[in-house]
JSON list of C-alpha atoms in Angstrom, two decimals:
[
{"chain": "A", "resi": 1, "resn": "MET", "atom": "CA", "xyz": [7.60, -0.70, -10.12]},
{"chain": "A", "resi": 2, "resn": "VAL", "atom": "CA", "xyz": [8.89, -3.63, -12.87]},
{"chain": "A", "resi": 3, "resn": "VAL", "atom": "CA", "xyz": [9.29, -7.09, -11.68]},
{"chain": "A", "resi": 4, "resn": "PRO", "atom": "CA", "xyz": [11.74, -8.96, -13.86]},
{"chain": "A", "resi": 5, "resn": "PRO", "atom": "CA", "xyz": [9.89, -11.84, -15.37]},
{"chain": "A", "resi": 6, "resn": "ASP", "atom": "CA", "xyz": [9.26, -15.49, -13.31]},
{"chain": "A", "resi": 7, "resn": "GLY", "atom": "CA", "xyz": [11.36, -18.16, -14.48]},
{"chain": "A", "resi": 8, "resn": "GLU", "atom": "CA", "xyz": [11.68, -22.79, -14.85]},
{"chain": "A", "resi": 9, "resn": "HIS", "atom": "CA", "xyz": [13.15, -22.90, -11.15]},
{"chain": "A", "resi": 10, "resn": "TYR", "atom": "CA", "xyz": [12.06, -19.75, -9.48]},
{"chain": "A", "resi": 11, "resn": "HIS", "atom": "CA", "xyz": [9.26, -16.82, -9.09]},
{"chain": "A", "resi": 12, "resn": "TYR", "atom": "CA", "xyz": [8.07, -13.68, -7.59]},
{"chain": "A", "resi": 13, "resn": "GLU", "atom": "CA", "xyz": [6.14, -12.38, -4.87]},
{"chain": "A", "resi": 14, "resn": "VAL", "atom": "CA", "xyz": [5.69, -8.62, -4.45]},
{"chain": "A", "resi": 15, "resn": "VAL", "atom": "CA", "xyz": [3.31, -7.51, -1.64]},
{"chain": "A", "resi": 16, "resn": "THR", "atom": "CA", "xyz": [2.26, -4.01, -0.87]},
{"chain": "A", "resi": 17, "resn": "GLY", "atom": "CA", "xyz": [1.92, -2.40, 2.61]},
{"chain": "A", "resi": 18, "resn": "LEU", "atom": "CA", "xyz": [1.13, 0.87, 3.86]},
{"chain": "A", "resi": 19, "resn": "GLY", "atom": "CA", "xyz": [1.90, 4.43, 1.79]},
{"chain": "A", "resi": 20, "resn": "GLY", "atom": "CA", "xyz": [3.05, 2.31, -1.02]},
{"chain": "A", "resi": 21, "resn": "VAL", "atom": "CA", "xyz": [5.77, 0.42, 0.12]},
{"chain": "A", "resi": 22, "resn": "GLN", "atom": "CA", "xyz": [6.29, -2.66, -2.42]},
{"chain": "A", "resi": 23, "resn": "THR", "atom": "CA", "xyz": [7.79, -5.62, -0.73]},
{"chain": "A", "resi": 24, "resn": "VAL", "atom": "CA", "xyz": [9.76, -8.14, -3.54]},
{"chain": "A", "resi": 25, "resn": "THR", "atom": "CA", "xyz": [11.04, -11.43, -2.75]},
{"chain": "A", "resi": 26, "resn": "LEU", "atom": "CA", "xyz": [12.65, -13.84, -5.11]},
{"chain": "A", "resi": 27, "resn": "VAL", "atom": "CA", "xyz": [11.19, -17.74, -3.99]},
{"chain": "A", "resi": 28, "resn": "ASP", "atom": "CA", "xyz": [13.55, -20.58, -5.41]},
{"chain": "A", "resi": 29, "resn": "ASP", "atom": "CA", "xyz": [11.30, -23.45, -6.71]},
{"chain": "A", "resi": 30, "resn": "GLY", "atom": "CA", "xyz": [13.64, -26.25, -6.17]},
{"chain": "A", "resi": 31, "resn": "TRP", "atom": "CA", "xyz": [16.84, -24.51, -6.89]},
{"chain": "A", "resi": 32, "resn": "ALA", "atom": "CA", "xyz": [20.24, -23.26, -4.49]},
{"chain": "A", "resi": 33, "resn": "LEU", "atom": "CA", "xyz": [20.25, -20.15, -5.86]},
{"chain": "A", "resi": 34, "resn": "PRO", "atom": "CA", "xyz": [23.88, -18.60, -5.77]},
{"chain": "A", "resi": 35, "resn": "PRO", "atom": "CA", "xyz": [26.07, -17.19, -2.85]},
{"chain": "A", "resi": 36, "resn": "GLY", "atom": "CA", "xyz": [25.02, -13.38, -2.57]},
{"chain": "A", "resi": 37, "resn": "ALA", "atom": "CA", "xyz": [21.85, -13.40, -5.04]},
{"chain": "A", "resi": 38, "resn": "VAL", "atom": "CA", "xyz": [19.51, -10.23, -4.08]},
{"chain": "A", "resi": 39, "resn": "THR", "atom": "CA", "xyz": [16.45, -12.13, -3.40]},
{"chain": "A", "resi": 40, "resn": "ARG", "atom": "CA", "xyz": [14.63, -9.25, -1.83]},
{"chain": "A", "resi": 41, "resn": "TRP", "atom": "CA", "xyz": [14.61, -5.40, -2.03]},
{"chain": "A", "resi": 42, "resn": "THR", "atom": "CA", "xyz": [11.74, -2.81, -1.07]},
{"chain": "A", "resi": 43, "resn": "GLU", "atom": "CA", "xyz": [10.66, 0.12, -3.45]},
{"chain": "A", "resi": 44, "resn": "THR", "atom": "CA", "xyz": [7.50, 2.98, -3.10]},
{"chain": "A", "resi": 45, "resn": "GLU", "atom": "CA", "xyz": [5.62, 3.87, -5.43]},
{"chain": "A", "resi": 46, "resn": "ASP", "atom": "CA", "xyz": [5.34, 7.40, -5.65]},
{"chain": "A", "resi": 47, "resn": "ALA", "atom": "CA", "xyz": [2.10, 9.33, -4.40]},
{"chain": "A", "resi": 48, "resn": "ASP", "atom": "CA", "xyz": [0.70, 10.35, -8.11]},
{"chain": "A", "resi": 49, "resn": "ASP", "atom": "CA", "xyz": [0.31, 6.75, -8.54]},
{"chain": "A", "resi": 50, "resn": "CYS", "atom": "CA", "xyz": [-1.92, 5.50, -6.12]},
{"chain": "A", "resi": 51, "resn": "ASP", "atom": "CA", "xyz": [-5.29, 3.80, -6.99]},
{"chain": "A", "resi": 52, "resn": "LEU", "atom": "CA", "xyz": [-7.22, 4.16, -4.59]},
{"chain": "A", "resi": 53, "resn": "VAL", "atom": "CA", "xyz": [-10.16, 5.25, -5.39]},
{"chain": "A", "resi": 54, "resn": "PRO", "atom": "CA", "xyz": [-12.48, 7.29, -2.77]},
{"chain": "A", "resi": 55, "resn": "GLY", "atom": "CA", "xyz": [-16.76, 6.04, -2.38]},
{"chain": "A", "resi": 56, "resn": "ASP", "atom": "CA", "xyz": [-18.73, 7.52, -0.80]},
{"chain": "A", "resi": 57, "resn": "ILE", "atom": "CA", "xyz": [-18.11, 10.80, 1.69]},
{"chain": "A", "resi": 58, "resn": "VAL", "atom": "CA", "xyz": [-20.82, 12.36, 4.07]},
{"chain": "A", "resi": 59, "resn": "SER", "atom": "CA", "xyz": [-20.53, 13.96, 6.85]},
{"chain": "A", "resi": 60, "resn": "GLN", "atom": "CA", "xyz": [-23.21, 15.39, 9.46]},
{"chain": "A", "resi": 61, "resn": "CYS", "atom": "CA", "xyz": [-23.07, 17.50, 12.91]},
{"chain": "A", "resi": 62, "resn": "VAL", "atom": "CA", "xyz": [-24.66, 15.31, 15.57]},
{"chain": "A", "resi": 63, "resn": "SER", "atom": "CA", "xyz": [-25.30, 17.56, 19.12]},
{"chain": "A", "resi": 64, "resn": "ALA", "atom": "CA", "xyz": [-22.96, 19.66, 17.63]},
{"chain": "A", "resi": 65, "resn": "ALA", "atom": "CA", "xyz": [-19.84, 17.39, 17.72]},
{"chain": "A", "resi": 66, "resn": "PRO", "atom": "CA", "xyz": [-19.41, 16.86, 13.53]},
{"chain": "A", "resi": 67, "resn": "TYR", "atom": "CA", "xyz": [-18.87, 13.28, 11.92]},
{"chain": "A", "resi": 68, "resn": "LEU", "atom": "CA", "xyz": [-17.10, 11.94, 8.76]},
{"chain": "A", "resi": 69, "resn": "SER", "atom": "CA", "xyz": [-17.87, 8.94, 7.62]},
{"chain": "A", "resi": 70, "resn": "TYR", "atom": "CA", "xyz": [-16.04, 7.53, 4.38]},
{"chain": "A", "resi": 71, "resn": "ALA", "atom": "CA", "xyz": [-15.44, 4.79, 2.07]},
{"chain": "A", "resi": 72, "resn": "VAL", "atom": "CA", "xyz": [-12.53, 3.84, 0.19]},
{"chain": "A", "resi": 73, "resn": "THR", "atom": "CA", "xyz": [-11.39, 0.88, -1.57]},
{"chain": "A", "resi": 74, "resn": "LEU", "atom": "CA", "xyz": [-7.16, 0.49, -1.77]},
{"chain": "A", "resi": 75, "resn": "PRO", "atom": "CA", "xyz": [-5.23, -1.25, -4.85]},
{"chain": "A", "resi": 76, "resn": "ALA", "atom": "CA", "xyz": [-5.66, -4.37, -6.23]},
{"chain": "A", "resi": 77, "resn": "GLY", "atom": "CA", "xyz": [-2.69, -6.31, -4.51]},
{"chain": "A", "resi": 78, "resn": "PHE", "atom": "CA", "xyz": [-3.01, -4.44, -1.77]},
{"chain": "A", "resi": 79, "resn": "GLY", "atom": "CA", "xyz": [-1.55, -5.79, 1.46]},
{"chain": "A", "resi": 80, "resn": "GLU", "atom": "CA", "xyz": [-3.64, -6.73, 4.63]},
{"chain": "A", "resi": 81, "resn": "VAL", "atom": "CA", "xyz": [-3.80, -3.32, 6.47]},
{"chain": "A", "resi": 82, "resn": "GLY", "atom": "CA", "xyz": [-5.35, -3.39, 9.41]},
{"chain": "A", "resi": 83, "resn": "ALA", "atom": "CA", "xyz": [-8.88, -1.23, 10.72]},
{"chain": "A", "resi": 84, "resn": "ASN", "atom": "CA", "xyz": [-7.76, 2.35, 9.56]},
{"chain": "A", "resi": 85, "resn": "PRO", "atom": "CA", "xyz": [-5.89, 2.25, 6.23]},
{"chain": "A", "resi": 86, "resn": "VAL", "atom": "CA", "xyz": [-6.59, 5.76, 5.56]},
{"chain": "A", "resi": 87, "resn": "ILE", "atom": "CA", "xyz": [-5.19, 9.19, 7.36]},
{"chain": "A", "resi": 88, "resn": "ILE", "atom": "CA", "xyz": [-7.69, 11.94, 7.06]},
{"chain": "A", "resi": 89, "resn": "THR", "atom": "CA", "xyz": [-6.42, 15.41, 8.25]},
{"chain": "A", "resi": 90, "resn": "PHE", "atom": "CA", "xyz": [-8.63, 18.60, 9.46]},
{"chain": "A", "resi": 91, "resn": "VAL", "atom": "CA", "xyz": [-7.35, 21.21, 7.97]},
{"chain": "A", "resi": 92, "resn": "ASN", "atom": "CA", "xyz": [-7.08, 24.29, 9.81]},
{"chain": "A", "resi": 93, "resn": "PRO", "atom": "CA", "xyz": [-5.96, 27.43, 8.06]},
{"chain": "A", "resi": 94, "resn": "ASP", "atom": "CA", "xyz": [-5.86, 29.38, 11.84]},
{"chain": "A", "resi": 95, "resn": "GLY", "atom": "CA", "xyz": [-4.55, 26.74, 13.83]},
{"chain": "A", "resi": 96, "resn": "GLU", "atom": "CA", "xyz": [-2.82, 23.34, 14.03]},
{"chain": "A", "resi": 97, "resn": "ASP", "atom": "CA", "xyz": [-4.45, 20.65, 11.54]},
{"chain": "A", "resi": 98, "resn": "TYR", "atom": "CA", "xyz": [-6.24, 17.82, 13.31]},
{"chain": "A", "resi": 99, "resn": "VAL", "atom": "CA", "xyz": [-5.67, 14.31, 12.46]}
]
């Protein structure tokens, strides 16, 4: 996403959320913006541009039940996303996938 440069009397704040959605807000620093000025917009980054960095991925069986543990690093500036920011899908070629 290309964000215009900050000005003398305003700046831009960018917040990144789930799915690469970025919200840009124009904040005036003591000056009144002209009527009808666009002060907020949202864009979605292409998934290929995501800087999600996988860490250790470990699987094991305990009493015939499969477990998967993982670690990932979210991109810099990624907004607060809660306890479960990643979705893992187990692909089942013979039936429904498990998410």
